[in-house]
Amino acid sequence: MAADGKLVFAAYGNVFSAFARNKEIVHTFRGHKAEIHLLQPFGDHVISVDTDSILTIWHIYSEEEYLQLTFDKSVFKISAILHPSTYLNKILLGSEQGSLQLWNVKSNKLLYTFPGWKVGVTALQQAPAVDVVAVGLMSGQVIIHNIKFDETLMKFRQDWGPITSISFRTDGHPVMAAGSPCGHIGLWDLEDKRLINQMRNAHSTAIAGLTFLHREPLLVTNGADNALRIWIFDGPTGEGRLLKFRMGHSAPLTKIRYYGQNGQQILSASQDGTLQSFSTIHEKFNKSLGHGIINKKRVKRKGLQKTMSVRLPPIIKFAAEEARESDWDGIIACHQSKLSCSTWNYQRSTIGSYFLKPKELKKDDITATAVDITSCGNFAVIGLSSGTVDVYNMQSGIHRGSFGKDQAHKGSIRGVAVDGLNQLTITTGSEGLLKFWNFKSKILIHSMNLDSSPNAMLLHRDSGILGLALDDFSISVLDIETRKIVREFSGHQGQINDMAFSPDGRWLISASMDCSIRTWDLPSGCLIDCFLLDSAPLNVTMSPTGDFLATSHVDHLGIYLWSNISLYSVVSLRPLPADYVPSVVMLPGTCQTQDVELTEFIEPSDEMIAYESPEQLNEQLVTLSLLPESRWKNLLNLDVIKKKNKPKEPPKVPKSAPFFIPTVPGLVPRYATPEQNSDPQQSKVVNLGMLAQKSDFCLKLEDGLINNKYELALNILKELGPSGIETELRSLAPDCGGSIEVMQGFLKMVGMMLDRKRDFELAQAYLALFLKLHLKMIPSEPTLQEEITKLSTKVEENWIHLQSLFNQSMCVLNYIKSALL
C-alpha cells in the first residue's frame, strides 16, 4: 500500500488500484506480469515495481504507462524504493544484492551507483535532514548515509534479524525507530548514537510498517497479527505507551455467538487462542478478553513471559450468559484437545477463576467436546469425548453431579442443552441417541434413536424447539415438550457446520460446507432463502433483535454481517421451487460496485403486491370500527367527565396577536376563518335565527329517510368527539330544534349498522346514548316505539350469536389448559 494527499494505492496480484475516500475505486492499473510488491506515489505519477524487477511509471489520471525500466534480477533485484526530499525527478532504488542506484526518471538516466555494504537492502527512509537517508539491511544494521557525498554518518545494529521498516521523529527529538521480524521495536538516539529503549512484543508477528506522525510524539505500527496500534511518547524514559489500538484476530475464527440481548456485541474465538468481543455499533466498543493462560498466578509470581507453553490451545466451543455477569464468570469454553474447560469474565475482560474438569479423570485422550450454561447463569453443563456429562457451579467451580451411572452416552458427546427453566437437560452422542434428563435429579426421562449420528445441536429456549444437524447432511427439528420430530429438512450437499434460530423461533438458518446458507421456515416447513458464497461458512449466529446475521468463513479473519431485508422492505417468503438454483453472493464489503449488485439482487418481484384489507372480510362476521376508544367508550359518562374537567376560572384572552394560526377546537384540526368585522363597537345582541338552523347531521338524516342511505350521516358522527356526538343526539328532540322524523331516521341508521354488522361497537354506543337522552319520550310516539322494537330484536339476535361463540372459545381454551396432550 501507498498513499499521497488524495488517493490510496493498493496492489493485489499483478494489478493495483487507486481508492478515493477509502472506498471508491477511481483508477485501476494493469500491465505487470508478476506480483507487485512496491508502490511509490510521485506527484501526478505513481511508480510500481514487481517481483521480476520491472519498474513502471504510470500517469495517475490517464492510467497510461509513462516509462518502463527493466533490471536483471541476478544483478540488481529491487527490494526498496524511495524518493529523496528535494531531489527533483529522482528515485533511489535498493537491491537484494546490496547496491543502491539513483535514477532520474524524467531523462531515464542512471545518475549514481552506491556500492552498498554487501548485504541486501530491506528498507529505505528519508531522514529529517536533507541528503540523509536511513538504509535498513538484512543483517539487522541501520546505516545513516549521506547520498550527496556518498558518506556513511553512523551505523546501528539490532540483533533481531532484518530491518523491516524505519521512521524518524519530527517533533524535536532526534530519535529513530526500527522494526524487526519478531515484533520488537528499537529506539535509537541519533545525537548520542546509542539505543535508548526497546519496545518488546509491540506486535506478536513481524512489524510490517511503522511511522511517526508529523510533528507529533505518536508512532503508528502494524503487523501481520491484524492489529494497528498507536504509541505515545510522553514518559520520562522516552519509551512508548500504548494509546489506541484497533485489532482483530490474527488467525481464522473457530466460533462466534451474539452476547446479551441488545444485539450489539459478538463474542468470537479464534485459532490464535484469543477470545474477543466485537461491537456492531462502533469499533470503539470492541474489546479483547485476551489469551487463555494455564496458570495465571504462577506466571505472575515467577515473572514468566506469556509464551506458547503457558497459553491454552484455541477455544473450539463456548457458551455465554449475561444474567449474573457482574457477580461471577458468565462464559464457559472448551479448548482443542483439552479436558478442562475455562471460565471467562466479560465485565473484567479476562479469563476467569476456575478450570472445570472431573478430579478422578487424568487420561490424556479424553477431551471436552460440548458446553452449555443455564439461563440463570448458575450452572455449566460439560460433555466429554468419553460420553460423560457433568454439571458444575459457575460461582464456586464445584462439581454438582453427572448424568447417568457411569456415562450418559456410549459415544462422544456431540451436544448438550438446558431448557429455559432448568427442568430438562438434553444430550446427544455420536452413537446416534438423543436423551432427555431431569436437570435436578439427573434421572433419564426419555431416550430416542436418530436416523444418523448428530453433528451439532441447538436449542431455542423460548419456544422449546431443538435443532439437530445430522451426519447425513439433513436437519431434524424436535419439540422438547412432546419429544417428537416435528420437521425434517434436507438439501445440503456437505457437512452442516452451524445453525441459528431467529429470535421468534420461526426461522432456522443453517451453514454448510457446500458454501451455502439456507433459511428454513419452521411453521410451513419450507426453504424460503438460499444463497451461495465463495468461501464455506463455519459459523452463523443471528442477533437477538433480528436485524443482523453474522457469519465467519474458512480461512477468513473477519466477521461478516448480513442485514435482514424483511425488516425494511416487502419480501416474498413463499417456498422456493424444487429446481431453484441459488446465486453466488459476494461477502459483505464496502465496494461501491457490490452495492449496485446487491440492490439489483433484492429488488422485489411483481408478485409482491401490498395487500389491502377490505372493510369487511365476510358479511357473516361482526366487524369493529377503526376509531379509537376515546371517541365512543365514554359517551354514557360525559356528565361526570365534564364535572371533573370544569375550569376553575374563565380563559384569559391574550393581549397580543397569536404567534400561530388559530385552529378550531376538535378531533380533526382545522384553521379558524378570520373574522370579517373587527369593529370594537359591534353589537352583542344574539341572533336567534342562527340557533334555529338544523345541523348537517340532521339534514343528512332527513335525506336518508328519502333515499334510505345513511352512510353520510354516519361519517359525520365518526369525525365528532364525545361532546359533539352528545350535542347532535340531544338536538334530535323536537324541543331542541329536531323532529320525530329525524329521530326515526337516526334509529333507521343504527338498524342499518346492525344489519351490515360493521362498526358494531359504534352502533351500541350511539344507541345507548340515544336511549339515555330520549327514553322518556319514546313511549308517547308510536313511530319511534315501532323502530325501537325492531332494533331490540336485532340487538338480541346479534348478542346471542356472539355469546355462543364466546362460550365455545372459552370451552376450547379451558380444555387445552387442563387436558393432558
Short mmCIF file of C-alpha atoms in Angstrom, two decimals, residues 261-690:
data_model
loop_
_atom_site.label_atom_id
_atom_site.label_comp_id
_atom_site.label_asym_id
_atom_site.label_seq_id
_atom_site.Cartn_x
_atom_site.Cartn_y
_atom_site.Cartn_z
CA GLN A 261 -29.99 -9.36 24.46
CA ASN A 262 -29.32 -5.95 22.87
CA GLY A 263 -27.74 -7.44 19.74
CA GLN A 264 -24.69 -5.17 19.90
CA GLN A 265 -21.80 -7.50 20.88
CA ILE A 266 -20.47 -10.60 19.15
CA LEU A 267 -18.13 -12.94 21.03
CA SER A 268 -15.61 -14.66 18.78
CA ALA A 269 -12.96 -17.30 19.43
CA SER A 270 -10.07 -17.88 17.06
CA GLN A 271 -7.25 -20.27 16.29
CA ASP A 272 -4.85 -17.62 17.64
CA GLY A 273 -6.09 -18.57 21.14
CA THR A 274 -7.85 -15.29 21.95
CA LEU A 275 -11.45 -14.53 22.83
CA GLN A 276 -12.65 -11.13 21.62
CA SER A 277 -15.84 -9.07 21.63
CA PHE A 278 -16.76 -7.08 18.54
CA SER A 279 -19.40 -4.34 18.53
CA THR A 280 -21.87 -3.97 15.68
CA ILE A 281 -22.30 -0.28 16.61
CA HIS A 282 -18.76 1.14 16.62
CA GLU A 283 -15.26 -0.26 16.82
CA LYS A 284 -14.51 1.83 19.93
CA PHE A 285 -16.65 -0.65 21.90
CA ASN A 286 -14.54 -3.64 20.77
CA LYS A 287 -12.52 -5.38 23.45
CA SER A 288 -10.26 -8.37 23.80
CA LEU A 289 -10.65 -10.88 26.62
CA GLY A 290 -7.09 -11.99 25.93
CA HIS A 291 -5.34 -15.36 25.69
CA GLY A 292 -6.22 -18.26 27.89
CA ILE A 293 -3.37 -18.90 30.36
CA ILE A 294 -2.92 -22.24 32.11
CA ASN A 295 -1.81 -20.84 35.49
CA LYS A 296 -2.15 -17.09 35.80
CA LYS A 297 -0.81 -16.88 39.38
CA ARG A 298 2.30 -18.93 38.56
CA VAL A 299 3.06 -16.73 35.55
CA LYS A 300 2.79 -13.57 37.66
CA ARG A 301 4.79 -15.00 40.58
CA LYS A 302 7.71 -16.25 38.51
CA GLY A 303 7.67 -13.37 36.04
CA LEU A 304 7.43 -15.75 33.10
CA GLN A 305 6.76 -14.49 29.63
CA LYS A 306 3.34 -15.46 28.27
CA THR A 307 4.83 -17.81 25.74
CA MET A 308 3.02 -20.53 23.88
CA SER A 309 3.95 -23.07 26.59
CA VAL A 310 1.69 -21.45 29.23
CA ARG A 311 -1.08 -20.47 26.83
CA LEU A 312 -4.17 -22.59 26.35
CA PRO A 313 -4.94 -24.06 22.93
CA PRO A 314 -7.66 -22.37 20.82
CA ILE A 315 -11.26 -22.33 22.01
CA ILE A 316 -13.44 -24.57 19.82
CA LYS A 317 -16.80 -24.08 21.57
CA PHE A 318 -18.16 -21.72 24.20
CA ALA A 319 -21.44 -20.71 25.83
CA ALA A 320 -22.22 -17.35 27.44
CA GLU A 321 -24.96 -15.94 29.67
CA GLU A 322 -25.12 -12.35 30.96
CA ALA A 323 -27.63 -12.93 33.78
CA ARG A 324 -25.00 -12.91 36.60
CA GLU A 325 -22.02 -11.44 34.75
CA SER A 326 -21.46 -8.78 37.45
CA ASP A 327 -21.34 -11.43 40.22
CA TRP A 328 -19.18 -14.16 38.71
CA ASP A 329 -17.90 -15.57 35.44
CA GLY A 330 -20.54 -15.86 32.72
CA ILE A 331 -18.67 -17.63 29.89
CA ILE A 332 -17.62 -21.28 29.72
CA ALA A 333 -15.30 -22.50 26.94
CA CYS A 334 -13.76 -25.81 25.94
CA HIS A 335 -10.37 -25.91 24.21
CA GLN A 336 -8.91 -28.00 21.44
CA SER A 337 -7.60 -31.38 22.76
CA LYS A 338 -8.09 -30.22 26.35
CA LEU A 339 -10.06 -31.91 29.15
CA SER A 340 -10.55 -28.88 31.38
CA CYS A 341 -12.92 -26.05 30.42
CA SER A 342 -12.04 -22.45 31.21
CA THR A 343 -14.35 -19.75 32.57
CA TRP A 344 -14.19 -16.13 31.39
CA ASN A 345 -15.49 -12.85 32.80
CA TYR A 346 -16.94 -10.45 30.23
CA GLN A 347 -17.10 -7.39 32.50
CA ARG A 348 -13.45 -7.67 33.62
CA SER A 349 -12.39 -8.80 30.10
CA THR A 350 -10.19 -11.58 31.44
CA ILE A 351 -10.02 -15.32 31.94
CA GLY A 352 -11.99 -16.48 34.97
CA SER A 353 -11.16 -18.12 38.27
CA TYR A 354 -11.76 -21.81 37.54
CA PHE A 355 -10.81 -24.66 35.25
CA LEU A 356 -13.66 -27.15 35.33
CA LYS A 357 -12.81 -30.83 34.95
CA PRO A 358 -13.55 -34.11 36.79
CA LYS A 359 -10.97 -34.78 39.51
CA GLU A 360 -10.81 -38.54 39.00
CA LEU A 361 -10.12 -38.33 35.25
CA LYS A 362 -6.47 -37.96 34.32
CA LYS A 363 -6.39 -39.54 30.87
CA ASP A 364 -4.82 -37.51 28.09
CA ASP A 365 -7.09 -38.85 25.39
CA ILE A 366 -10.35 -37.54 26.92
CA THR A 367 -11.34 -34.01 25.86
CA ALA A 368 -14.29 -31.68 26.41
CA THR A 369 -16.48 -31.57 23.29
CA ALA A 370 -19.68 -29.68 24.21
CA VAL A 371 -20.68 -27.00 26.73
CA ASP A 372 -23.78 -25.09 27.76
CA ILE A 373 -24.65 -22.64 30.51
CA THR A 374 -28.07 -22.32 32.14
CA SER A 375 -30.23 -19.25 31.52
CA CYS A 376 -29.82 -18.22 35.18
CA GLY A 377 -26.01 -18.26 34.85
CA ASN A 378 -25.53 -20.58 37.86
CA PHE A 379 -24.59 -23.89 36.24
CA ALA A 380 -22.40 -25.12 33.42
CA VAL A 381 -23.02 -28.45 31.68
CA ILE A 382 -19.96 -30.04 30.04
CA GLY A 383 -19.91 -33.07 27.75
CA LEU A 384 -16.74 -35.12 27.25
CA SER A 385 -15.47 -37.33 24.46
CA SER A 386 -15.81 -40.32 26.82
CA GLY A 387 -19.61 -39.89 26.93
CA THR A 388 -19.73 -38.30 30.38
CA VAL A 389 -21.85 -35.20 31.03
CA ASP A 390 -21.02 -33.20 34.18
CA VAL A 391 -22.65 -30.25 35.92
CA TYR A 392 -20.59 -27.55 37.68
CA ASN A 393 -21.47 -24.49 39.71
CA MET A 394 -20.22 -21.33 37.98
CA GLN A 395 -19.79 -19.33 41.21
CA SER A 396 -17.74 -21.87 43.16
CA GLY A 397 -16.48 -24.19 40.41
CA ILE A 398 -17.70 -27.21 42.44
CA HIS A 399 -18.76 -30.41 40.65
CA ARG A 400 -22.54 -30.86 41.12
CA GLY A 401 -23.06 -34.32 39.65
CA SER A 402 -23.13 -36.33 36.43
CA PHE A 403 -25.89 -37.70 34.21
CA GLY A 404 -26.17 -41.48 34.10
CA LYS A 405 -24.42 -44.02 36.29
CA ASP A 406 -21.01 -44.08 34.64
CA GLN A 407 -21.61 -42.16 31.47
CA ALA A 408 -24.53 -40.51 29.73
CA HIS A 409 -23.71 -41.89 26.26
CA LYS A 410 -21.56 -44.65 24.85
CA GLY A 411 -20.08 -42.38 22.20
CA SER A 412 -18.57 -38.92 22.26
CA ILE A 413 -20.91 -36.11 23.34
CA ARG A 414 -21.91 -34.01 20.32
CA GLY A 415 -24.20 -31.52 22.05
CA VAL A 416 -25.69 -30.54 25.42
CA ALA A 417 -28.54 -28.10 26.14
CA VAL A 418 -30.58 -26.97 29.14
CA ASP A 419 -34.10 -25.57 28.78
CA GLY A 420 -35.09 -22.11 30.00
CA LEU A 421 -36.50 -23.27 33.35
CA ASN A 422 -33.66 -25.67 34.36
CA GLN A 423 -36.02 -28.65 34.24
CA LEU A 424 -34.73 -30.58 31.23
CA THR A 425 -31.23 -31.38 30.05
CA ILE A 426 -30.89 -32.70 26.50
CA THR A 427 -27.75 -34.58 25.42
CA THR A 428 -26.79 -36.31 22.21
CA GLY A 429 -23.89 -38.64 21.42
CA SER A 430 -22.05 -39.89 18.39
CA GLU A 431 -23.76 -43.33 18.74
CA GLY A 432 -26.98 -41.70 17.44
CA LEU A 433 -29.01 -41.37 20.65
CA LEU A 434 -30.84 -38.30 21.97
CA LYS A 435 -31.58 -38.35 25.71
CA PHE A 436 -33.76 -36.19 27.94
CA TRP A 437 -32.72 -35.90 31.62
CA ASN A 438 -34.21 -34.29 34.71
CA PHE A 439 -31.79 -31.45 35.44
CA LYS A 440 -32.11 -31.62 39.24
CA SER A 441 -32.34 -35.36 39.92
CA LYS A 442 -30.12 -36.38 36.92
CA ILE A 443 -32.62 -39.18 36.09
CA LEU A 444 -33.15 -40.26 32.49
CA ILE A 445 -36.66 -39.34 31.32
CA HIS A 446 -36.66 -40.36 27.67
CA SER A 447 -34.30 -41.70 25.03
CA MET A 448 -34.77 -41.79 21.28
CA ASN A 449 -32.82 -43.08 18.28
CA LEU A 450 -31.81 -40.73 15.49
CA ASP A 451 -31.61 -41.66 11.81
CA SER A 452 -27.95 -40.71 11.72
CA SER A 453 -25.17 -39.64 14.03
CA PRO A 454 -25.63 -35.99 15.10
CA ASN A 455 -23.04 -33.38 14.23
CA ALA A 456 -24.39 -30.36 16.13
CA MET A 457 -27.33 -29.44 18.37
CA LEU A 458 -29.01 -26.12 19.08
CA LEU A 459 -31.92 -25.28 21.41
CA HIS A 460 -34.21 -22.26 21.12
CA ARG A 461 -35.11 -21.87 24.79
CA ASP A 462 -38.11 -19.56 24.40
CA SER A 463 -40.08 -21.88 22.12
CA GLY A 464 -38.63 -25.25 23.20
CA ILE A 465 -37.56 -26.10 19.64
CA LEU A 466 -34.43 -28.25 19.24
CA GLY A 467 -32.43 -28.33 16.01
CA LEU A 468 -30.21 -31.32 15.20
CA ALA A 469 -27.71 -31.35 12.32
CA LEU A 470 -27.01 -34.94 11.32
CA ASP A 471 -24.05 -36.52 9.56
CA ASP A 472 -26.21 -37.41 6.54
CA PHE A 473 -26.43 -33.61 5.83
CA SER A 474 -30.06 -33.40 7.00
CA ILE A 475 -31.63 -31.35 9.79
CA SER A 476 -34.20 -32.65 12.29
CA VAL A 477 -36.30 -30.29 14.40
CA LEU A 478 -37.85 -31.57 17.67
CA ASP A 479 -40.33 -30.22 20.16
CA ILE A 480 -38.86 -30.88 23.63
CA GLU A 481 -42.34 -30.90 25.23
CA THR A 482 -43.76 -33.74 23.13
CA ARG A 483 -40.26 -35.17 22.34
CA LYS A 484 -41.27 -35.75 18.74
CA ILE A 485 -39.63 -34.78 15.46
CA VAL A 486 -41.82 -32.02 14.01
CA ARG A 487 -39.79 -31.03 10.93
CA GLU A 488 -37.12 -32.63 8.74
CA PHE A 489 -35.08 -30.64 6.23
CA SER A 490 -32.77 -32.00 3.55
CA GLY A 491 -30.95 -30.24 0.74
CA HIS A 492 -27.43 -29.54 1.93
CA GLN A 493 -24.67 -31.29 -0.03
CA GLY A 494 -21.98 -31.06 2.66
CA GLN A 495 -21.41 -31.18 6.40
CA ILE A 496 -23.58 -28.73 8.34
CA ASN A 497 -21.17 -26.59 10.37
CA ASP A 498 -23.56 -24.43 12.37
CA MET A 499 -27.19 -23.42 12.88
CA ALA A 500 -29.04 -20.39 14.24
CA PHE A 501 -32.63 -19.67 15.19
CA SER A 502 -34.33 -16.34 14.58
CA PRO A 503 -35.37 -14.57 17.83
CA ASP A 504 -39.05 -15.51 17.36
CA GLY A 505 -38.14 -19.13 16.56
CA ARG A 506 -39.82 -19.09 13.14
CA TRP A 507 -36.64 -19.47 11.05
CA LEU A 508 -33.78 -21.94 11.25
CA ILE A 509 -30.65 -20.80 9.41
CA SER A 510 -28.03 -23.41 8.54
CA ALA A 511 -24.46 -23.05 7.21
CA SER A 512 -22.80 -25.92 5.38
CA MET A 513 -19.51 -26.91 3.78
CA ASP A 514 -21.27 -26.81 0.39
CA CYS A 515 -20.75 -22.99 0.66
CA SER A 516 -24.47 -22.34 1.10
CA ILE A 517 -26.51 -20.62 3.80
CA ARG A 518 -30.15 -21.72 3.87
CA THR A 519 -33.13 -20.29 5.75
CA TRP A 520 -35.90 -22.74 6.67
CA ASP A 521 -39.36 -21.57 7.71
CA LEU A 522 -40.46 -23.81 10.61
CA PRO A 523 -44.26 -23.19 10.56
CA SER A 524 -44.53 -24.05 6.85
CA GLY A 525 -41.60 -26.48 6.81
CA CYS A 526 -40.19 -24.95 3.61
CA LEU A 527 -36.96 -23.46 2.35
CA ILE A 528 -37.53 -19.71 1.88
CA ASP A 529 -34.00 -18.44 1.21
CA CYS A 530 -30.72 -19.86 -0.08
CA PHE A 531 -27.52 -18.28 -1.38
CA LEU A 532 -24.00 -19.45 -2.18
CA LEU A 533 -20.69 -17.94 -1.09
CA ASP A 534 -17.16 -18.19 -2.47
CA SER A 535 -15.92 -19.47 0.92
CA ALA A 536 -17.56 -22.12 3.11
CA PRO A 537 -19.30 -20.66 6.21
CA LEU A 538 -18.08 -22.10 9.51
CA ASN A 539 -20.33 -20.25 11.96
CA VAL A 540 -23.63 -18.47 11.80
CA THR A 541 -25.44 -16.55 14.55
CA MET A 542 -28.47 -14.25 14.48
CA SER A 543 -28.93 -11.10 16.51
CA PRO A 544 -31.42 -11.30 19.42
CA THR A 545 -33.11 -8.25 17.88
CA GLY A 546 -33.39 -9.96 14.48
CA ASP A 547 -31.66 -7.23 12.47
CA PHE A 548 -28.34 -8.90 11.56
CA LEU A 549 -26.97 -12.31 10.70
CA ALA A 550 -23.25 -12.77 11.50
CA THR A 551 -21.11 -15.35 9.72
CA SER A 552 -17.48 -16.48 9.74
CA HIS A 553 -15.79 -18.37 6.93
CA VAL A 554 -12.95 -20.77 6.22
CA ASP A 555 -9.54 -19.01 6.25
CA HIS A 556 -11.15 -15.59 6.83
CA LEU A 557 -10.22 -13.41 9.80
CA GLY A 558 -13.32 -11.20 9.82
CA ILE A 559 -16.93 -11.48 10.97
CA TYR A 560 -19.38 -10.67 8.19
CA LEU A 561 -22.75 -9.03 8.91
CA TRP A 562 -25.82 -9.60 6.74
CA SER A 563 -28.85 -7.32 7.06
CA ASN A 564 -32.35 -8.76 7.44
CA ILE A 565 -34.18 -7.42 4.38
CA SER A 566 -37.60 -8.37 5.72
CA LEU A 567 -37.35 -5.63 8.38
CA TYR A 568 -37.38 -2.72 5.94
CA SER A 569 -38.84 -3.91 2.64
CA VAL A 570 -41.51 -6.23 1.30
CA VAL A 571 -40.02 -9.68 0.77
CA SER A 572 -41.81 -12.75 -0.51
CA LEU A 573 -41.45 -15.61 1.96
CA ARG A 574 -43.05 -18.21 -0.29
CA PRO A 575 -41.28 -21.59 -0.55
CA LEU A 576 -38.52 -21.78 -3.13
CA PRO A 577 -39.20 -24.13 -6.06
CA ALA A 578 -37.59 -27.58 -6.13
CA ASP A 579 -35.42 -26.64 -9.13
CA TYR A 580 -34.23 -23.37 -7.57
CA VAL A 581 -30.58 -22.59 -8.39
CA PRO A 582 -29.02 -20.33 -5.73
CA SER A 583 -26.90 -17.40 -6.87
CA VAL A 584 -23.37 -16.72 -5.64
CA VAL A 585 -23.24 -13.64 -3.42
CA MET A 586 -20.08 -11.69 -2.56
CA LEU A 587 -19.14 -11.41 1.09
CA PRO A 588 -20.19 -8.07 2.66
CA GLY A 589 -17.78 -5.23 1.98
CA THR A 590 -17.60 -1.54 1.16
CA CYS A 591 -17.00 -1.67 -2.59
CA GLN A 592 -19.46 0.51 -4.49
CA THR A 593 -19.95 -1.91 -7.38
CA GLN A 594 -21.02 -4.57 -4.91
CA ASP A 595 -23.75 -2.28 -3.53
CA VAL A 596 -25.19 -1.96 -7.02
CA GLU A 597 -25.26 -5.73 -7.42
CA LEU A 598 -26.98 -6.16 -4.07
CA THR A 599 -29.69 -3.62 -4.86
CA GLU A 600 -30.41 -5.44 -8.07
CA PHE A 601 -30.48 -8.74 -6.19
CA ILE A 602 -33.07 -7.64 -3.60
CA GLU A 603 -35.45 -5.92 -5.98
CA PRO A 604 -38.98 -7.05 -5.08
CA SER A 605 -40.76 -9.07 -7.74
CA ASP A 606 -44.03 -8.05 -9.37
CA GLU A 607 -45.82 -10.71 -7.38
CA MET A 608 -45.07 -8.94 -4.09
CA ILE A 609 -48.08 -6.58 -4.17
CA ALA A 610 -49.09 -4.87 -0.96
CA TYR A 611 -52.25 -6.46 0.43
CA GLU A 612 -55.14 -4.09 1.10
CA SER A 613 -57.62 -5.38 3.64
CA PRO A 614 -61.31 -4.93 2.71
CA GLU A 615 -63.67 -3.11 5.06
CA GLN A 616 -65.37 -6.41 5.90
CA LEU A 617 -63.94 -9.85 5.24
CA ASN A 618 -67.32 -11.59 5.21
CA GLU A 619 -70.90 -10.43 5.67
CA GLN A 620 -71.42 -13.10 8.36
CA LEU A 621 -68.65 -11.64 10.53
CA VAL A 622 -69.06 -8.87 13.09
CA THR A 623 -66.58 -6.09 12.23
CA LEU A 624 -65.45 -3.35 14.59
CA SER A 625 -64.58 0.16 13.51
CA LEU A 626 -61.01 1.51 13.48
CA LEU A 627 -61.88 4.50 15.66
CA PRO A 628 -60.02 4.93 18.98
CA GLU A 629 -61.89 4.11 22.17
CA SER A 630 -61.86 7.75 23.27
CA ARG A 631 -64.41 8.57 20.53
CA TRP A 632 -67.16 6.22 21.78
CA LYS A 633 -66.35 4.46 25.06
CA ASN A 634 -67.17 7.34 27.46
CA LEU A 635 -70.40 8.57 25.83
CA LEU A 636 -72.55 7.48 28.81
CA ASN A 637 -70.26 9.14 31.38
CA LEU A 638 -69.83 12.54 29.77
CA ASP A 639 -71.59 14.42 32.60
CA VAL A 640 -69.11 13.01 35.15
CA ILE A 641 -66.13 13.81 32.92
CA LYS A 642 -67.32 17.39 32.32
CA LYS A 643 -67.82 17.90 36.05
CA LYS A 644 -64.23 16.74 36.73
CA ASN A 645 -62.76 18.87 33.93
CA LYS A 646 -64.71 22.03 34.77
CA PRO A 647 -62.29 25.01 34.60
CA LYS A 648 -61.66 26.90 37.83
CA GLU A 649 -61.52 30.31 36.12
CA PRO A 650 -62.54 31.60 32.68
CA PRO A 651 -59.86 31.57 29.97
CA LYS A 652 -57.94 34.81 29.52
CA VAL A 653 -57.86 36.47 26.13
CA PRO A 654 -54.23 37.04 25.00
CA LYS A 655 -53.32 40.72 24.74
CA SER A 656 -51.06 40.35 21.69
CA ALA A 657 -51.80 38.65 18.40
CA PRO A 658 -51.25 34.85 18.38
CA PHE A 659 -47.94 33.59 17.02
CA PHE A 660 -49.56 30.53 15.44
CA ILE A 661 -52.58 30.47 13.14
CA PRO A 662 -55.62 29.74 15.36
CA THR A 663 -57.43 26.42 14.86
CA VAL A 664 -60.98 25.32 15.53
CA PRO A 665 -61.15 23.02 18.60
CA GLY A 666 -61.98 19.42 17.68
CA LEU A 667 -60.52 15.99 16.91
CA VAL A 668 -59.71 16.89 13.29
CA PRO A 669 -57.63 20.12 13.30
CA ARG A 670 -58.96 22.89 11.03
CA TYR A 671 -57.83 26.51 10.68
CA ALA A 672 -60.20 29.16 12.03
CA THR A 673 -61.59 31.56 9.44
CA PRO A 674 -60.61 35.15 10.25
CA GLU A 675 -63.37 37.43 11.48
CA GLN A 676 -64.51 39.79 8.74
CA ASN A 677 -65.67 42.56 11.07
CA SER A 678 -63.20 43.65 13.74
CA ASP A 679 -65.17 46.70 14.78
CA PRO A 680 -64.98 47.10 18.58
CA GLN A 681 -68.43 48.73 18.56
CA GLN A 682 -70.05 45.57 17.17
CA SER A 683 -73.46 44.72 18.62
CA LYS A 684 -73.52 41.95 21.23
CA VAL A 685 -77.19 41.01 20.62
CA VAL A 686 -77.52 37.29 19.87
CA ASN A 687 -79.13 36.45 16.54
CA LEU A 688 -81.77 33.85 17.46
CA GLY A 689 -82.28 32.98 13.80
CA MET A 690 -78.86 31.27 13.78
#
